[in-house]
Each structure stands twice: as structure tokens, then as C-alpha cells.
Amino acid sequence: MNKVVANLAEAIRDIEDGARIMVGGFAASGGANNLVQALIEKGTKDLTIICTGSPEWMPFVENDRAKKVISGFTSHSLRPEITEVIETKVRAGLLEVETVPHGILSERIRASKAGIPAFYTPIGVGTVFGEGKETKLFDGEECVLERAIEADFALIRGHFGDRLGNLTCRFVARNRNTEMAGAATVTIAEVEEVVEVGDIDPERVDIQGIYVQRVVKAPKIVKWLDGHEAV
Amino acid sequence: MNKVVANLAEAIRDIEDGARIMVGGFAASGGANNLVQALIEKGTKDLTIICTGSPEWMPFVENDRAKKVISGFTSHSLRPEITEVIETKVRAGLLEVETVPHGILSERIRASKAGIPAFYTPIGVGTVFGEGKETKLFDGEECVLERAIEADFALIRGHFGDRLGNLTCRFVARNRNTEMAGAATVTIAEVEEVVEVGDIDPERVDIQGIYVQRVVKAPKIVKWLDGHEAV
Amino acid sequence: MALRVAKELKDGMYVNLGFGLPTLTSLFIPEDIDIILHAENGMLRYAGVIDDETQADADLINASGQPTSLLPGAAVFDLNESFTMIRGGHLDLAVLGAYQVSETGDLANWQLQGYHVGGIGGAIELAQGAKRVVVAMEHTDKNGKPRIVKQCSLPLTARRCVNTIITNLAYIELEGAGLVLKEVAPGITPEEVQANTEPDLIISEDLSEMEF
Amino acid sequence: MALRVAKELKDGMYVNLGFGLPTLTSLFIPEDIDIILHAENGMLRYAGVIDDETQADADLINASGQPTSLLPGAAVFDLNESFTMIRGGHLDLAVLGAYQVSETGDLANWQLQGYHVGGIGGAIELAQGAKRVVVAMEHTDKNGKPRIVKQCSLPLTARRCVNTIITNLAYIELEGAGLVLKEVAPGITPEEVQANTEPDLIISEDLSEMEF
């Protein structure tokens, strides 16, 4: 068993137009920036991007590769001019957006990974986030039914990885990487370092190899929330 | 903030007759054996015990302290004579049992911790485990509605613990301890060693202090599945 | 305002300071008590913002994406665990920014009028999940219009969730009877607060001046 | 029987060996391939059972509660993560014991007739969640009655979940057409297998003798 592939292009070889893609990361931490860049270079389009916010969907939206963005932040939290650009695209029918609360998106992704087709939550009741959803009372509290969200590929970032697909994550780089691993048909992980089997402490495996199909070594790229890259 | 209490008796001081209690552990690993023993000594009765199997409910059932057992194994997996004793109690109306698949119990406990009142699952459809439950089709597959399960107290076991309630668990002693921490109104953790704040690596906190109300130092007691204690 | 918010923080509390302005509060927490700050991206017990980017670690950022550091007793975890904490009612207090708060405690803080895009982030879960919700905001918007309104005109984040409003002018509690003005900023009269507030305020019998 | 089960294990597979008899299989896994054994109590890539209790670590036990050890590349995790793996369809193969299997693949392996108590454990999730389910059991019960039946008389674990049955007498695949007898144990005739099986068996055209 060897899940390590030679390069980024091989890692994303079978991602085709129209695919549904989960992208890990939260602000500057844990983004699969190399895999995303490789996918932009490949020219794959009409993608549905499921992610935390602008750092993950920006490359796809800027390059007109996204058909739809499902995210906690479909606006840009720091740059109003980018928000205006996105809003204009949406009004022109060039882009579809679905704004989903961070934690509900997280739970829907985890549900997909965990074989839970749907769950109830009070989050969103009485707002646009609960609109049009089935409701049910639990102990007198109104709840809405939320569905698991699936994808064809998950692009995630780890720190160390081995050929069995076991990964560690640094500090808050865990963020959405842990939930997305295993929530898509194929999970592809870029890692800072490929280590020998046995090098990762069994108690420090943050993402178990069972959820990961491919591992590729790629340098850490840090993009701060305002868009500038770390030196 | 100091969650460390002086002794076992103080840790369980307010557990009263009729309480619903989650008890961590799976076979010989991670059981809150000291807290359970203290509760038996206190004489608290009519308890509902939510746990993995016989190692956790045996002390309560043997001493007639349990009104109900909710567990993946309500029979004894290795000792048929104990199974007969339990079965006799159930038939005599002295004990109520609810056999719940391990993973569904786990998910119901986690749901309680995570503010999810209910979820759907295909597990149990067409068997006694799905009987009498609401059903719904998702993508053509029949699923049953499972409710979160709550408790008044969770008795769990950690390895290291600090005064903020942060805990580590050794290897598979994570088992149900992680899910039960925070799923009850009050979570009480026995630990092998109380360490200084800062001694636990932030990346190795298995149970975050936010879920834990009390910590008490107590020696490790290993009971193997057949009932004998380790020397 | 941040100073007044900091006074809400008591020993032993688990607290989330939401995106933007409220994160400033972390700079004013008394050092002699244990306040455990929760960052929705996966941290408990983090410290203030690191201004020097060369000292920053991108894997130690707060929910606003700013570099920070961990205090002794910290824990890091993933987003799902983080929202288990929030949704499961494990936080004692959430401090949120707002565009508008209604007299019944409805909160609007995620989307401008007429937009399709918006940033809800974790605000909705914090508003519904925390045991107590404090809104910290400027009393009026940039056009001088009240942000405390009878009914929110902007898309709602959550209904009936706000317990306390702290602004540059006042400290207001939402109680069964309505909006109770408890404190005014130094030099501000209750009449000035009312003039900048749409719904009627109940003036507390023990109205005092804000202390920091 | 355990030897025959071991032949089902291929390089790269994630496999759960259920409570009791099937755990023996872990002793017969070829050393030159990567089979990742999953234990429902929270381990991936564990080794055989440790017989000497003085060498045992209670925090390194398999799902049957027996002491084991971790191989290089192992991971430990909690029960919830473990069942996320099982229910989410991440296991390639589950090998389970059984009291009865029906001709449509219904499985009964958790409770005896007329009992109120029983041990379902994780069997139901393994039966419904694994990509492929192999049952390993004695062909007949202690009274010589068939365990492969038209309809299970015992309480069901899960419906239509079994893909393959391996017994001391035979290797049987459950296909659309019915129960297909693929292999017989050395010295056993298809007629002897049929005589100990309640539903009619389809004899495979390439019926062979079991190899180990």
C-alpha cells in the first residue's frame, strides 16, 4: 500500500469539469493551496467549491472556474471591493452562492463522512438559513432538518504524512481538514513532509489513513486573509 | 479556576438516587472504576447506567443499584451464568435493559454534547433496533430517527489532567470517555496524575477542559473482561 | 467599549469574542483571573494579537485570521469540535458585533440589505449556542441612525438571542419587560441614549455611569 | 476456517474482524502485504493477541478485550471516530461470527431466542456499514442443525447484508440468483454441504476444494 503520488498534477489527474470539491483551511491556516493552484493550472471548470471562506474559493472565482460556492463567507470579510465583484457575478447569473453557517457546514460534512444522511438542529430557525427546510419540535424547540453534504474530491493539507495516508496537522490547521477527509469519494492530501511508516506517534495521528486516498509533498504556502502571501 | 477536588467522595457528593449516569470505558480500558466504586459505597440507587458493556454496569447490577441499563452488551459476553442472572432480574421486573448498538449509542451521546437533538441513520432498519422509530427515506434508503441521549453525570477516566480540566487518554482508553465528556450536566474525571497547567501539549489534549467540571486523582484499576483484576 | 466588555469577563468563564471589534477585548483581560478564550477555528486559551508578522505562525491564528499565541493550558482542535462546544451550550459567554439589534433581542450582523453574498461564519451558532450573548457595537450607524431598532430591517442572524448590548453610549440589558438602560457612558445623559435608540428604553432605578 | 478467511485479505484492505472466532484470523495474515486491521474500540493496524498477561497493556486491547499491540503506522482514536469509519463505509471488509444466516443474507448474531438481554455491540454497524461482509461460523449448531436457513428464527442483526459465508464445510457466495457453493472443505462433498444447509444451494460450475 503506497498512497504517495509523485507530484501535484498526478494527485489531481482525474478531477473533471463539474466536480464537487471540498477545500480545507480556515483563513491563513491549513489551506490546500498547492492542490488548488494545480487545479487552476489544469483548467478544470464548472466546479462546486465547498469551503470556509474567501481564501479557499478566491482562486476559483477569480479565474472563473467555479459554478457554485458553498461557504460560511460568500462575501470577503476584509475587502469590500471583492465582495462587490462577487455580488455582481451572482446578479449576472455567472456564479451561484450558498452561505452556510460554519458549524452547520462542518456538521453536514462530518455527517457525510460518518454515514449520517441528515440531522436536526435549532440553528437557523427563524432566519433565511432555516427557510424552506423541514422542521420538527424536540422538547418544545423548533429544529430544522439539515442534509449531509457530499463531494467528489476533498483537497486537504497536512503537516506530516506517511504512505498509509496517516496525517498530522499543526495547531489550528486541523480546522476543516479533519472533517473533509473521508467526506468525499477521493481525499487528496498535500503535506509538508512525507515520513516513514512508524514515524508518526499513533496518539498523534490527526487524520487516519483510512480516510485518505492520495498523499503528495508540497511546500507550505501562507496567504493571509487580506490576500498577501507570507514572505 | 480549579476543578481538582480532594477525593472521590467529594467528586460524587451530589449524585442522588434516580440519577442518569454515563460511565466511560470499553472492556479493560478507560473505565472510571474508582468513581463507580465510590458511588457504590455511597449507596446511591435507582440509577440509569449508560455505558459500553458489563465491565461498567456490573458493579451497579450486582449491588442492586441500577434501575435501568442502556448498553451495547446487556448480556455478559464471556460469562453465560451472569447473563442468566441479568435475564432473571429483567423477567422479574427488577431491572430494565435497553440494548443499543455501540455506534448508535456513541452518536446519540455525541449528539447530546454537540447540541444535535436527533439524527437519521440506516442502522437498525428491519430489526428490533429500528422498531417503533420514525422512519424517512433518504436517496431511496430507509432510515430511522435517533434521539440524543442525556445524563445528569458522566464518570470518565483520563491519564493526565490539569486544574482547568484538560485531559489526555492513553491509547484506546479514549473510547467513550471523549464522547461522554460534555454530554452530561456534570462531567467528573478520575485521572492517574494531576499535572501543572501547561504540562499537557496543546496538540495532545484529548478532552478539553470546557467539557469537564471536576477532576480527581485516583489509581488505575484494570479489570479484564472475564472479571479478574490485573495484579 | 472594549474596556466595558472586558468587565463582563469573570474567573472561570469560557468566552468567545466574535469577528472584528470584539477581539480587541482580549487585550484588556485582567491577568489575575482565568478567562478561557475560545476561537471558533479551534483554540481554547489563546492570547492577544501578534502585530509583527515576522513573529507570526499562520497555524496559530484566531477566528479573525490574526496571528496569536497559546497560553499555558491551551488546547487546539478541529472546527467540528469547536462547534460542538458552541452548539452544545458549553460557552458561558459570546461577545458579537452587530449591524442591528431589535427590542426583542433579534440580531442582524451578517448581510447588508439587498445583497446575495454575505458572511455568516460562526455568528449564528454563537448567538444561539452561548449561555449569554453580549453585543458590542457603535450605538448608531455611519449615517447616525439607531442600530437598536424595533424590528431589524437587515437579514437576521438569529432571533431573541441577545442578552446585553454594550455601545459607546450605554449598557443595556434585555429583560422580560424590555430594554433596560443600566449604565451610560461618562458625560452622556439617558435622554441622549434614548434619542439615538428607536424603541423605548426603561431607565433602571439604579442607573449608573459606566466604569472601566 | 480462519486460514480460509485469511485468504480473503488483500493488500491495501481495511478490515474489521468481529468479536470472538474471527479475531483468530489476525494470526494468519501474510506478512508481506499491508492489511490494516480495524478494532471498533479505536485502533487501526494492530497485531495479534498477547497471551502473557504480565506483558499486556489494558489500554492496548482489541474489540474482544484481549491485549494486543500496535504495528508501525498504527493510529488510536475514540469510539465515535471508530464508528464514523464503520458507518461511513470506509471499511473494505468485515468478518463476523453468526448464529444464523438466511438465504437472502439476513444475519442473526446477537441474541438467543426468548431473551431480553443480548450483546449487539458493533455488529449491526459492521454488517450494514462495511463494503463487504463475510460470515465465518460452524456450518451447524451444537445440535447439528443448519445455521444457513431459509429464514432466521433468531432476532436479526441486519437484513440482506451478508456477501460470503465461510464454514468448516464450505465457501458460499450470496449472489442475485441465491446461495452459490464455490468451494468445499477437503474430503467434503457438495451433497454433504447441502444436507447440512436448509435452503437449496446452487453448485458453482467451477466448484473447487478449499485451499489455505
Coordinates of C-alpha atoms in Angstrom, one line a residue, chain A residues 26-29 72-75 77 84 87 90-91 99 101-104 106-107 110 122-124 126-129 170-176 178 220 222 224-225 228, chain C residues 19 40-43 53 56-61 63-65 67 70 76-80 83 87 110 114-122 124-125 128 156-159:
Chain A
F26 CA -9.6 28.5 7.6
A27 CA -8.0 31.9 6.9
A28 CA -4.2 31.5 6.6
S29 CA -4.1 28.1 8.2
G72 CA -19.6 30.4 5.6
F73 CA -18.3 33.6 3.9
T74 CA -19.5 34.2 0.4
S75 CA -18.6 37.8 0.8
S77 CA -14.6 39.7 5.2
E84 CA -18.8 43.8 -4.9
E87 CA -22.1 40.1 -5.8
V90 CA -24.1 36.4 -8.7
R91 CA -26.6 39.0 -10.1
T99 CA -24.0 30.9 2.5
P101 CA -23.1 28.8 8.9
H102 CA -19.6 27.5 9.7
G103 CA -20.8 24.9 12.2
I104 CA -23.7 23.6 10.2
S106 CA -19.0 21.4 9.4
E107 CA -21.7 19.1 10.7
R110 CA -19.0 15.2 9.0
P122 CA -32.2 24.6 16.2
I123 CA -29.5 26.6 14.3
G124 CA -31.1 28.8 11.6
G126 CA -36.5 32.0 12.0
T127 CA -33.8 33.2 9.6
V128 CA -33.0 32.7 5.9
F129 CA -30.8 29.8 6.9
R170 CA -0.1 21.7 13.0
F171 CA -2.2 23.5 15.7
V172 CA -5.3 25.1 14.2
A173 CA -4.6 23.7 10.7
R174 CA -6.8 20.9 11.8
N175 CA -9.8 23.1 11.1
R176 CA -11.8 21.6 8.2
T178 CA -10.2 16.6 9.6
K220 CA 3.7 25.4 2.8
V222 CA 0.8 31.0 3.7
W224 CA -3.1 36.0 5.0
L225 CA -6.7 36.9 5.0
H228 CA -0.9 38.9 0.7
Chain C
F19 CA -15.1 38.5 14.4
E40 CA -14.1 29.1 16.6
N41 CA -11.3 28.0 14.3
G42 CA -10.1 25.6 17.0
M43 CA -8.4 27.1 20.1
E53 CA 4.2 39.4 11.0
A56 CA 3.5 35.2 13.3
D57 CA 2.7 31.5 12.9
A58 CA -0.1 31.0 10.4
D59 CA -1.2 27.9 12.3
L60 CA -1.8 29.9 15.4
I61 CA -4.4 32.4 14.3
A63 CA -11.1 33.4 14.2
S64 CA -10.4 36.8 12.6
G65 CA -7.4 35.3 10.9
P67 CA -1.8 35.7 14.4
L70 CA -1.3 29.9 23.1
V76 CA -6.1 23.1 19.8
F77 CA -8.8 21.1 17.9
D78 CA -10.7 21.0 14.7
L79 CA -13.7 23.0 13.5
N80 CA -16.2 20.3 14.3
F83 CA -18.8 24.0 17.0
R87 CA -23.8 24.5 19.7
W110 CA -24.1 39.1 8.7
G114 CA -30.2 43.6 -0.9
Y115 CA -27.0 41.5 -1.1
H116 CA -26.9 37.9 -2.2
V117 CA -23.5 37.2 -0.7
G118 CA -22.7 37.6 3.0
G119 CA -20.5 36.4 5.8
I120 CA -22.4 34.4 8.4
G121 CA -19.4 32.4 9.6
G122 CA -20.0 31.1 13.1
I124 CA -25.4 32.2 14.2
E125 CA -24.1 29.3 16.3
Q128 CA -27.9 30.6 19.5
L156 CA -31.4 38.2 10.7
T157 CA -28.6 36.2 12.2
A158 CA -30.8 34.7 15.0
R159 CA -34.0 35.5 16.8

